[in-house]
Coordinates of C-alpha atoms in Angstrom, one line a residue:
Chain A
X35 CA 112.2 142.3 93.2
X36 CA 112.3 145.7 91.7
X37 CA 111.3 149.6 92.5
X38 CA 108.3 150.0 90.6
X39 CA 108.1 154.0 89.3
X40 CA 105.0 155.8 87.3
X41 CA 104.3 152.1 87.1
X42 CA 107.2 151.4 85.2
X43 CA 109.6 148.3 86.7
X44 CA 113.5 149.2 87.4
X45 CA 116.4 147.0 88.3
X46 CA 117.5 148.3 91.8
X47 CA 121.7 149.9 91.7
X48 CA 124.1 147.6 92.9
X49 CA 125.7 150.3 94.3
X50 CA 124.0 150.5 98.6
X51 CA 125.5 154.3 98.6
X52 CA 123.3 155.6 95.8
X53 CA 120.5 157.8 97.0
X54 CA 116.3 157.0 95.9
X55 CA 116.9 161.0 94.7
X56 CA 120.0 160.1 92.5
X57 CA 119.0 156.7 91.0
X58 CA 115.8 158.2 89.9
X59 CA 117.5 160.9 88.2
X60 CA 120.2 159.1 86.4
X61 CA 119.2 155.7 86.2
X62 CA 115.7 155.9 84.8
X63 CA 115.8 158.6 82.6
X64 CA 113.6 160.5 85.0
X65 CA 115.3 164.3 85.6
X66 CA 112.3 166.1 86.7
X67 CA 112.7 165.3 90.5
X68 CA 115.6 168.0 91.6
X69 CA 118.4 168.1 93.8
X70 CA 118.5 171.2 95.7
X71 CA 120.1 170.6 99.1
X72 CA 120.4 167.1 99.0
X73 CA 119.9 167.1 102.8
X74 CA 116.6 167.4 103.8
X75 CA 115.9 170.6 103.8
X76 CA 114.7 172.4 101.1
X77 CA 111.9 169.8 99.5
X78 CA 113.3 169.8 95.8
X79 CA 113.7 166.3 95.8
X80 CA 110.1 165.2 97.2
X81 CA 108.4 162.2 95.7
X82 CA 105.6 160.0 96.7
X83 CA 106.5 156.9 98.1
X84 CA 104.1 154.0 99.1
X85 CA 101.6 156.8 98.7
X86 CA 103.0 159.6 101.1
X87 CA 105.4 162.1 100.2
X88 CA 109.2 161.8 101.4
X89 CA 112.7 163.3 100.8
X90 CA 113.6 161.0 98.1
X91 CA 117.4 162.3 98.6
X92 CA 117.5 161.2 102.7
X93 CA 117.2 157.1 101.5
X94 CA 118.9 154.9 99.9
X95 CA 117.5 153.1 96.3
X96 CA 118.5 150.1 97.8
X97 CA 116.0 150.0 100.6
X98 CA 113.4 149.9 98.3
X99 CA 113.2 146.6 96.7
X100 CA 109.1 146.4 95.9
X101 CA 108.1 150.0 96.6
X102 CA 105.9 152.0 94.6
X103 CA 107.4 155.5 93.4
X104 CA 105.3 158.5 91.8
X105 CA 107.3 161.2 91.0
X106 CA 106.6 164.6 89.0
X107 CA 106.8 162.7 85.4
X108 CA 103.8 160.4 86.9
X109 CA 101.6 163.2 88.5
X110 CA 100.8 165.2 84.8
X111 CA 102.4 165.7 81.5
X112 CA 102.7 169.0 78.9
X113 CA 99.6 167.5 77.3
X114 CA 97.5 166.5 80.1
X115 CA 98.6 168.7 83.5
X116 CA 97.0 167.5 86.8
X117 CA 95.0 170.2 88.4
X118 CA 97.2 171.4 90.7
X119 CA 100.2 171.9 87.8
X120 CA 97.1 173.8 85.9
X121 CA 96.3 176.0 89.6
X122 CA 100.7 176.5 89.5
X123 CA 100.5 178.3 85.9
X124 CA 97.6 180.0 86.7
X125 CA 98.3 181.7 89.7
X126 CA 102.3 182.1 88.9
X127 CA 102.7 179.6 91.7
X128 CA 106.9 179.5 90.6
X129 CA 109.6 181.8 88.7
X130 CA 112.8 179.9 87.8
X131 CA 111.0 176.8 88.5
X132 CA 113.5 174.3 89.9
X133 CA 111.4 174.1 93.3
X134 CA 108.2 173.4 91.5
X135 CA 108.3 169.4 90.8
X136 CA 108.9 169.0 94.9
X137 CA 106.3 171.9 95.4
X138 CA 103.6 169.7 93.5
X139 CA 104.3 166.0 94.4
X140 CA 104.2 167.6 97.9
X141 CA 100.8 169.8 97.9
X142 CA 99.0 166.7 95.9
X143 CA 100.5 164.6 99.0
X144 CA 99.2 166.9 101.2
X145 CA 95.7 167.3 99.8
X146 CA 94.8 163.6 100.5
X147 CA 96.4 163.5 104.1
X148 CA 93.9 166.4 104.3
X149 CA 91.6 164.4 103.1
X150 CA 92.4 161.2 106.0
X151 CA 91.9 164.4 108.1
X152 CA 95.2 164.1 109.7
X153 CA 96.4 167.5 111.7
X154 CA 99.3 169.7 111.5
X155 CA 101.0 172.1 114.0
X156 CA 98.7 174.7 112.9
X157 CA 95.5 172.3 113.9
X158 CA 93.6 174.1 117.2
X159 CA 92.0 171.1 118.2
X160 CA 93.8 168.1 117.1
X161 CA 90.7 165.4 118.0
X162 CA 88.6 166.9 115.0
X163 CA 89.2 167.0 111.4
X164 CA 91.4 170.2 110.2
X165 CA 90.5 172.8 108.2
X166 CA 92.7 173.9 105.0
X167 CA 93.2 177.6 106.6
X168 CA 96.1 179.1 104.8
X169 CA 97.7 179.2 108.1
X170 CA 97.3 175.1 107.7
X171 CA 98.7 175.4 103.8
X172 CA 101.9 177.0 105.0
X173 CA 102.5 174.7 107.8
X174 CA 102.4 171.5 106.0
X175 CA 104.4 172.8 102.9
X176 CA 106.7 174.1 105.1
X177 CA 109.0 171.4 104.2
X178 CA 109.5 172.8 100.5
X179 CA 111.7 176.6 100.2
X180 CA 111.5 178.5 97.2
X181 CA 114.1 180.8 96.8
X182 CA 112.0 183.1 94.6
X183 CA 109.7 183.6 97.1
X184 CA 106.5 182.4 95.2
X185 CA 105.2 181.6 98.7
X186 CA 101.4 183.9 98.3
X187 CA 100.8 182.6 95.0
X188 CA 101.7 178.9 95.5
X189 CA 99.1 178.9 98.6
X190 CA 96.5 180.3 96.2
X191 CA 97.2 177.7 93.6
X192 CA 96.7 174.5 96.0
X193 CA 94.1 176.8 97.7
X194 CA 91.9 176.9 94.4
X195 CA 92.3 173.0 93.7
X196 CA 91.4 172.3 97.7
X197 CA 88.5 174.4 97.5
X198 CA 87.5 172.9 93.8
X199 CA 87.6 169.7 95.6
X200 CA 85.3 170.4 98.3
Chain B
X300 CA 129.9 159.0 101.3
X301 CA 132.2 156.5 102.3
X302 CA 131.2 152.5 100.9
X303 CA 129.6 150.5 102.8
X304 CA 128.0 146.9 103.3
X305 CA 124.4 146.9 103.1
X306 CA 122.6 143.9 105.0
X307 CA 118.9 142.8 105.5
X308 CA 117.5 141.3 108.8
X309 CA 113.9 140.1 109.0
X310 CA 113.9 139.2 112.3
X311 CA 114.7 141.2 116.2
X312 CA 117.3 138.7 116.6
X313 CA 119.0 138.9 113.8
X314 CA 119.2 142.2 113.5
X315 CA 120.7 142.5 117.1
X316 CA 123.3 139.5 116.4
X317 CA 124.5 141.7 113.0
X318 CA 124.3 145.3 114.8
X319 CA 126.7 144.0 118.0
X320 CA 129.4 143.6 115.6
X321 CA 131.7 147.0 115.3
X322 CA 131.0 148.8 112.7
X323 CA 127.8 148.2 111.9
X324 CA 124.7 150.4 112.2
X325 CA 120.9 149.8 111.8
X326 CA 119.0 151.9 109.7
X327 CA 115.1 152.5 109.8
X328 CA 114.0 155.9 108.2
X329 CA 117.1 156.7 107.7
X330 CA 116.4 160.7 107.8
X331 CA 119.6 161.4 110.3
X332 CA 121.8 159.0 109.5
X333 CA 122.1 159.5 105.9
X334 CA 122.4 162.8 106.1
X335 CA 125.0 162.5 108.8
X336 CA 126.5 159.7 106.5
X337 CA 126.7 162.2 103.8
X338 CA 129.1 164.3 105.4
X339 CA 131.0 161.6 106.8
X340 CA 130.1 162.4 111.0
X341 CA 129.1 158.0 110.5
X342 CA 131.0 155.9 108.5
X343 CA 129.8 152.6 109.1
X344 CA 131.5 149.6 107.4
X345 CA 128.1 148.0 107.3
X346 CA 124.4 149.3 107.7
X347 CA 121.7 146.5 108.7
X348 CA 118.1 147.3 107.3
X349 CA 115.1 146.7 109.9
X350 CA 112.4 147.5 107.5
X351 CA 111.5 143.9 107.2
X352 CA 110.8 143.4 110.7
X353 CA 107.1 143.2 111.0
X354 CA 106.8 145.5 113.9
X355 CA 105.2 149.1 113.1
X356 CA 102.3 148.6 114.8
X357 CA 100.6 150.8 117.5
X358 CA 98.9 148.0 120.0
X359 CA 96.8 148.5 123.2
X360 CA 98.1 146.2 125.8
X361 CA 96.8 146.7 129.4
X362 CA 96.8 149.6 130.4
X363 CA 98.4 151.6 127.4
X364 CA 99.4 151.5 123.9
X365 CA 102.4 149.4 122.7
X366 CA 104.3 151.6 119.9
X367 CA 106.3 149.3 117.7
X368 CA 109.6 151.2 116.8
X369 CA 109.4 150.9 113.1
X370 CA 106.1 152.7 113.3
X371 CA 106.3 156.1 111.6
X372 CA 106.1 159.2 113.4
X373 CA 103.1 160.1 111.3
X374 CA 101.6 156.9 112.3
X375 CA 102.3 157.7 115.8
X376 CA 100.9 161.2 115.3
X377 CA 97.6 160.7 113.4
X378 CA 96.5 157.9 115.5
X379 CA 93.0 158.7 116.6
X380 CA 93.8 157.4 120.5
X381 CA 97.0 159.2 120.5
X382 CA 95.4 162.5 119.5
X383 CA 92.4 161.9 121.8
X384 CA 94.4 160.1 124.8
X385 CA 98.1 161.5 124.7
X386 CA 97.7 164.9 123.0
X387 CA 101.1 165.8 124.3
X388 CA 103.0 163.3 122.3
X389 CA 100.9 163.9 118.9
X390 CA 101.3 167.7 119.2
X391 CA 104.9 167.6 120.2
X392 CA 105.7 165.0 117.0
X393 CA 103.8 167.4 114.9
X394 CA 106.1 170.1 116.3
X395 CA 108.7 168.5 114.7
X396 CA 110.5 168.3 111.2
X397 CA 108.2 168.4 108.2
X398 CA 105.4 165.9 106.8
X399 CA 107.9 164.7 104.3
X400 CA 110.3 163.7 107.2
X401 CA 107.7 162.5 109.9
X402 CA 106.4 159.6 107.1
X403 CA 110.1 158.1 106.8
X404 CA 111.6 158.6 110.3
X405 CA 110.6 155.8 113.0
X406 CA 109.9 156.2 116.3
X407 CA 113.2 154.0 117.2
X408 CA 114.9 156.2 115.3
X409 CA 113.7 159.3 116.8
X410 CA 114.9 158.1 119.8
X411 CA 118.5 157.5 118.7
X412 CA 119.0 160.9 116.5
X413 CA 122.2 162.8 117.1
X414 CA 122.6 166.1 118.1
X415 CA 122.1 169.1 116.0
X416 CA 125.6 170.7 117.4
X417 CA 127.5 172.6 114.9
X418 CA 130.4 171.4 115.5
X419 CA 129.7 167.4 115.5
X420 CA 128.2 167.9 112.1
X421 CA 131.3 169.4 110.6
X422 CA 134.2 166.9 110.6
X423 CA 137.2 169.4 109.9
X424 CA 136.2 171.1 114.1
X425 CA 137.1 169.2 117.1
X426 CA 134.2 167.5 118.7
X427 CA 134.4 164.7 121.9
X428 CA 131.2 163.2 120.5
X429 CA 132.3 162.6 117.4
X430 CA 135.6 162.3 118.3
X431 CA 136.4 161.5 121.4
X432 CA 139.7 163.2 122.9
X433 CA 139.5 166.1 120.3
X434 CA 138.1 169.2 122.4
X435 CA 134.7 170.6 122.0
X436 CA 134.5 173.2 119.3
X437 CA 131.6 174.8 120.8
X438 CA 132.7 175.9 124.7
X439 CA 134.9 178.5 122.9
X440 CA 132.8 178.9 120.4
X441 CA 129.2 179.5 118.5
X442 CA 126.8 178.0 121.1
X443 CA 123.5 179.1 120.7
X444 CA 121.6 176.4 120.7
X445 CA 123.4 174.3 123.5
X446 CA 122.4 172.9 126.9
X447 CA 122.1 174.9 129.7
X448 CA 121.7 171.6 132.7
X449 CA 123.2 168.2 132.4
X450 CA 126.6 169.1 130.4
X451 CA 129.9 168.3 131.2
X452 CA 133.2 170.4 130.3
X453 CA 133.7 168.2 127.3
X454 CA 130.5 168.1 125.9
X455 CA 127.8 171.0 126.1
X456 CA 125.2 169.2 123.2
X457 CA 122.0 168.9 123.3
X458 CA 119.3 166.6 122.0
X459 CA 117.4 167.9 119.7
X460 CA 114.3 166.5 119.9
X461 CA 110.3 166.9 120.4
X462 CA 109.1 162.8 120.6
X463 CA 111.2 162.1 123.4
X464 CA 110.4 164.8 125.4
X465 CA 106.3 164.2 125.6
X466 CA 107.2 160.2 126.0
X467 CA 109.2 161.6 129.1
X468 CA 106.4 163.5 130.2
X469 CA 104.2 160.7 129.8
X470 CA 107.0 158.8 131.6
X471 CA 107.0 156.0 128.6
X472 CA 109.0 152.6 128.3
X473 CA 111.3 151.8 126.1
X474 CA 111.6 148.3 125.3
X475 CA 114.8 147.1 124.1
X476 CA 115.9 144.1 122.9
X477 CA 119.8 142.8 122.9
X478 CA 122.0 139.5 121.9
X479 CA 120.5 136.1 122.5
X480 CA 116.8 137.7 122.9
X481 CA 118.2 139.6 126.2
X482 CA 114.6 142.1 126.4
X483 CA 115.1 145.1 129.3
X484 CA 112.9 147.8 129.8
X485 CA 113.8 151.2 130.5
X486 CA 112.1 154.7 131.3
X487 CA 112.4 157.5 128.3
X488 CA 113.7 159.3 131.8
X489 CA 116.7 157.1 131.4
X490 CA 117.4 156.1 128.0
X491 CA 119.4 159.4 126.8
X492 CA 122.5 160.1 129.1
X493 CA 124.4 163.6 130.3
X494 CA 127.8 163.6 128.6
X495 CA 130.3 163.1 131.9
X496 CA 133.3 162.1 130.2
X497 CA 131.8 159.8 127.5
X498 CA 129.5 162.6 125.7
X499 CA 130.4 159.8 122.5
X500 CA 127.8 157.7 124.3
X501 CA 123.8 159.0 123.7
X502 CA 122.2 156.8 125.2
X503 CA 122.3 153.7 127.2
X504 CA 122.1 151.0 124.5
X505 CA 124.3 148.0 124.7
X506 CA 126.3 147.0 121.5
X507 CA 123.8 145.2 119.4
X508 CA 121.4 146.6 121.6
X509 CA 117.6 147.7 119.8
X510 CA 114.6 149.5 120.4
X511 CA 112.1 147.7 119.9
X512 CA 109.1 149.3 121.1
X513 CA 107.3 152.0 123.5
X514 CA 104.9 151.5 125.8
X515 CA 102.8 154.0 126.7
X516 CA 101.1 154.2 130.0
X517 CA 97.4 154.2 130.5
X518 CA 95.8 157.8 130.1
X519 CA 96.0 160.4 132.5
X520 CA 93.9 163.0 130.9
X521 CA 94.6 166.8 132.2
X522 CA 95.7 169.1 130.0
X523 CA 98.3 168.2 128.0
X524 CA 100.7 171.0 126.1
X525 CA 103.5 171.0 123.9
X526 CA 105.4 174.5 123.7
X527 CA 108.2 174.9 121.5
X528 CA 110.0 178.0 121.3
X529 CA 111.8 178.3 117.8
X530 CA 113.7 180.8 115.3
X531 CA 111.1 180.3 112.5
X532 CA 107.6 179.4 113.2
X533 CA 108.4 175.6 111.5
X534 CA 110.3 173.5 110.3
X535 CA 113.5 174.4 113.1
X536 CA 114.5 172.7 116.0
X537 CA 114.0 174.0 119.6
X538 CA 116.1 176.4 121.8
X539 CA 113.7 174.9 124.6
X540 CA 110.3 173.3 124.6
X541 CA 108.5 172.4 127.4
X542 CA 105.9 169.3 127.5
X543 CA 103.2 169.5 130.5
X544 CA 100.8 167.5 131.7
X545 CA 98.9 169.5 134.2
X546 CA 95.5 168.5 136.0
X547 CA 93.4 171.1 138.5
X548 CA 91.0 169.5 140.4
X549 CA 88.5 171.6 143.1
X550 CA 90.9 174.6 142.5
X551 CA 94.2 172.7 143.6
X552 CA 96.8 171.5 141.1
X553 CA 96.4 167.3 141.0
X554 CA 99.2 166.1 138.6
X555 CA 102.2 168.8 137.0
X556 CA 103.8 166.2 135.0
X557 CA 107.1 168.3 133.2
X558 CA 109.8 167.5 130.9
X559 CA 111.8 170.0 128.8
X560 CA 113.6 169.8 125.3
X561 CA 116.6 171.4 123.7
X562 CA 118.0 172.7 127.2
X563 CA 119.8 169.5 128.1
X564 CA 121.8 166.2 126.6
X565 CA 118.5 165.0 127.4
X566 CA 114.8 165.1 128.1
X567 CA 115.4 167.2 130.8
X568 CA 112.8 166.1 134.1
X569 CA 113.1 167.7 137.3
X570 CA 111.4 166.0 139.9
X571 CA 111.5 168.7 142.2
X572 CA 109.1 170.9 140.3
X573 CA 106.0 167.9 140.4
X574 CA 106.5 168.0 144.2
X575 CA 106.4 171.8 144.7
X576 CA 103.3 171.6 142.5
X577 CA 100.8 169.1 143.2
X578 CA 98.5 170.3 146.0
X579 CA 99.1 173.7 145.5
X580 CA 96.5 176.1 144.3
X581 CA 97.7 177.7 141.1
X582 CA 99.4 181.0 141.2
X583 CA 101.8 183.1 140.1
X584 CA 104.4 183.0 142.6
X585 CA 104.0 179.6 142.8
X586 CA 104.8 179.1 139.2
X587 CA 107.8 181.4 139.7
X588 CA 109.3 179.6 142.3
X589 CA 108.9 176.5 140.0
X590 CA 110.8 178.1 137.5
X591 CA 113.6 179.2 140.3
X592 CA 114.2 175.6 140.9
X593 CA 114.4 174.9 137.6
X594 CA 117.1 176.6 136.3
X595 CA 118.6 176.3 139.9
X596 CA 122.7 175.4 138.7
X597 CA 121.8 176.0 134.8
X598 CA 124.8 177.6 133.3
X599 CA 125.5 179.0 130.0
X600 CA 128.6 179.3 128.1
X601 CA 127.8 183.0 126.7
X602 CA 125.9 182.6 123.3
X603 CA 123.3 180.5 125.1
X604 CA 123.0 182.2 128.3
X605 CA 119.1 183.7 126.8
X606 CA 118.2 180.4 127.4
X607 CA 118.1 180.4 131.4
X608 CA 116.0 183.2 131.3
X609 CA 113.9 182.2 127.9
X610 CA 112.8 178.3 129.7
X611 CA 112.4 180.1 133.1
X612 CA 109.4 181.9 130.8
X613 CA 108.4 179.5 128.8
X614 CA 107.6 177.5 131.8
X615 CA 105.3 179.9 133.5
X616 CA 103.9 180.8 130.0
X617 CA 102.9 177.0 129.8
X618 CA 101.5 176.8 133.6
X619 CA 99.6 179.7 133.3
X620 CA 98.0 178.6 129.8
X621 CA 97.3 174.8 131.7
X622 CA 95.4 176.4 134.8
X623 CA 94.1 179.0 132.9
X624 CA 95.3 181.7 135.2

C-alpha cells in the first residue's frame, strides 16, 4: 500500500534508512517541509500525520505504508492561504522564514487538540478543559525554535485565529 | 546511518522470536532510537516494526487501567481517567518532550529510552554503556546532569525520564512478554537497573524480551504532584524531578508515596522516606529529616554536586505544596 500525501498516492523508498522528513522532500517534489536539526529539536520538519503533528525527520518513510500525510503544501497555497498563514503575514509572525512551514503545520495541529480540550504543562487544573492563555500558546509550541526570535508576534498570529474561532 | 534490515511483525510472538536474535532491535515511535541511530550510538543489522500489533489500548481491568505499550504518550496523557485518577502520571508525561514527540513516542518505548549522557551520545568519547570496557568520559569530565545515588565507578548516567518516574510512584507493572509466549510481570521499581559493572544493561529485559503493557493500580487519590526542575521552563530534560503522592487525613500524613527522576540510573524510590512519613503530622523538620535520608550516601563527581542540595529542596518544596503547609 502507499503513503498517501495532500491526498496525493506515493510509492514508499526501498531504501528502510530514508527519513518520512527526507522522502517528502526529494521524492515527491514537496520542498516546503525543512530540515533544520534533523534531530528533534528544533520543529522545522513538523507535519501532520494521521491527523496529529510529529517530527517527520525522527521516522522512517518506511513505517508508513497507508498513512495519511499533510504537510505545509496541503495546509494553503499563494492563492488561497489558510487563516493562520494569513494571521503569520499579518502580524510578521517570521523573518528569514525557514521555521515558518513547521511553525504552521504545528499551531493548526495544535488548535484542534485545543479543541479535543487536551492539557499542556501550562494547564492549572488538568480535569477541565484548557484555556488558550498565551502562557498555554508558548508551551505547546514549544517544540518549534525560531532563530529570529519571532516568538511575540507568532503567539499573536495563532492568538488572532484561536480567538476568531471562538 | 549505517544500513539496515527493516522487518514487520503483526503479532507479540513474532516480534519476540525476531528481536531475540543479535542484532536486531524493535522499533515503536522511534523518537530515540533514530535519533541515536543517526549518529551511529545503535547500529542494528535489523529493526523489527511493532506498529502492527494491535495493542495501543488503555483498558480497565480490575482494579486499574491496563496501558498497552504501543499506546502513545499523548494517548496516555489526555485520557480522561488518567487525568482525573492518576494526575501524577498525566502531569509528569506532559512534563516531558514536546506535543510533536509525545504523539509518536509509545509508552514501551518510553520505558526503554537511553540516557541523555553526553558522552554515550558522541561515539568518538569513551563510554561503558555504549562501549563496554572503554572508560567513562564523564567522571573526569562535564557532568552536570548525572546521577547523584545508584552509580557505579564506571557508569555515573542517568535516566532521563518523566513517565517512568510517576508509574514508579504509582508503583505500576510492567508486563513483559519473552520467547515461546514466556509473560512475567515486574514493578516499574525494578525494571531499570543501577550500572554495577554492566552500566551496558538498562534494564532487566531478556533477549527478545518485550513490553507489552502497564498496569496501573487501582486509584489512590491524595494529592498527586509532578515537580520537574529544568534549565528552560520546557522542552529540557530534568536535573531532578520529584513525583508524590501524598494524602493527609485528620491532620496526620496517610500515604507519602515518592519517586524521583534525573538523580539516579533509575526511578529512584527510597523506602525509608514512606516509613518516616506516614503517621506523622506534617512539619517542617519532619520534611527535613526526610530529605536527610534522602540524599543520605548521594555523591557527586564535581559538576553535579548542586544536585544533592537542589533534590534535598525540591523535596521539601513538593511536601510542603502537598500538605499545604
Amino acid at each position: 500500500m502507499p503513503i498517501v500525501i495532500n491526498s496525493l498516492e506515493y510509492q514508499l523508498p526501498a531504501d528502510p534508512r530514508v527519513s518520512l522528513l527526507d522522502f517528502i522532500r526529494d521524492h515527491t517534489g514537496l520542498p516546503g517541509t525543512k530540515k533544520g536539526c534533523d534531530h528533534g529539536q528544533c520543529g522545522a520538519c513538523t507535519v501532520i500525520l494521521d491527523g496529529v503533528r510529529i517530527n517527520s525527520c525522527l521516522t522512517l518513510a518506511v513505517m508508513h505504508d497507508n498513512c495519511d500525510v499533510i504537510t505545509i503544501e496541503g495546509i494553503g497555497s499563494a492563492e488561497q492561504p489558510s487563516a493562520l498563514q494569513q494571521a503569520f503575514v499579518k502580524h510578521d509572525g517570521f523573518q528569514c522564514g525557514y521555521c515558518t512551514p513547521g511553525q504552521i503545520c504545528s499551531a493548526t495541529a495544535m488548535l484542534a487538540e485545543i479543541a479535543e480540550g487536551w492539557p499542556s504543562d501550562a494547564t492549572q487544573d488538568i480535569g477541565t478543559r484548557p484555556s488558550l492563555s498565551d502562557e498555554e500558546i508558548r508551551e505547546r509550541m514549544s517544540g518549534n525554535l525560531c532563530r529570529c526570535g519571532a516568538y511575540p508576534n507568532i503567539v499573536a498570529a495563532i492568538r488572532e485565529v484561536a480567538d476568531a474561532g471562538q | 546511518m549505517k544500513n539496515f534490515e527493516y522487518a514487520g511483525a503483526d503479532t507479540v510472538e513474532r516480534a519476540t522470536m525476531l528481536c531475540a536474535e543479535n542484532g536486531t532491535k524493535a522499533i515503536a515511535g522511534g523518537t530515540n532510537l533514530i535519533d541515536l541511530m543517526k549518529l551511529q550510538v545503535e547500529t542494528p543489522a535489523r529493526l523489527v516494526d511493532l506498529n502492527s500489533i494491535d495493542d495501543r489500548r488503555i483498558e480497565e481491568e480490575e482494579g486499574g487501567l491496563r496501558i498497552g505499550a504501543l499506546a502513545s504518550n499523548t494517548a496516555v496523557a489526555v485520557d480522561q481517567r488518567i487525568r482525573s485518577d492518576y494526575p501524577v502520571l498525566a502531569k509528569a508525561i506532559l512534563a516531558g518532550a514536546t506535543q510533536q514527540l509525545r504523539n509518536k513516542a509509545s509508552v514501551g518505548g518510553n520505558l526503554g529510552q537511553r540516557t541523555r549522557c553526553f558522552y554515550f551520545t558522541n561515539i568518538d568519547q569513551p563510554c561503558n554503556k555504549r562501549d563496554p570496557g572503554s572508560g567513562c568520559g564523564a567522571l573526569t569530565g562535564v557532568a552536570r546532569i548525572h546521577a547523584i545515588l545508584g552509580a557505579s565507578r564506571h557508569c555515573i548516567a542517568t535516566y532521563p525520564g518523566d513517565m517512568a518516574v510517576a508509574m514508579a510512584a504509582l508503583d505500576a507493572q510492567v508486563e513483559l512478554s519473552g520467547l515461546a509466549n514466556k509473560s512475567r510481570m515486574v514493578a516499574v521499581r525494578d525494571f531499570h537497573r543501577c550500572p554495577g559493572y554492566t552500566p551496558e544493561l538498562d534494564n532487566i529485559l531478556e533477549p527478545g524480551e518485550l513490553v507489552v503493557a502497564v498496569h496501573l493500580p487501582a486509584p489512590v487519590g491524595g494529592t498527586q504532584l509532578y515537580r520537574k526542575v529544568r534549565e528552560r521552563s520546557s522542552y529540557a530534560f530534568a536535573l531532578c524531578s520529584v513525583a508524590a503522592i501524598v494524602d493527609v487525613k485528620r491532620g496526620k500524613i496517610a500515604r507519602a508515596d515518592l519517586a524521583f527522576g534525573s538523580i539516579a540510573p533509575k526511578p529512584w524510590v527510597d523506602q525509608r522516606l514512606t516509613q518516616l512519613l506516614v503517621g506523622e503530622k506534617p512539619n517542617m523538620a519532619l520534611f527535613e529529616k526526610a530529605a536527610d535520608i534522602l540524599v543520605d550516601g548521594a555523591r557527586g563527581v564535581g559538576d553535579n554536586d548542586y544536585k544533592i542540595p537542589l533534590v534535598r529542596r525540591t523535596l521539601i518544596a513538593t511536601l510542603c505544596e502537598a500538605t499545604e503547609i
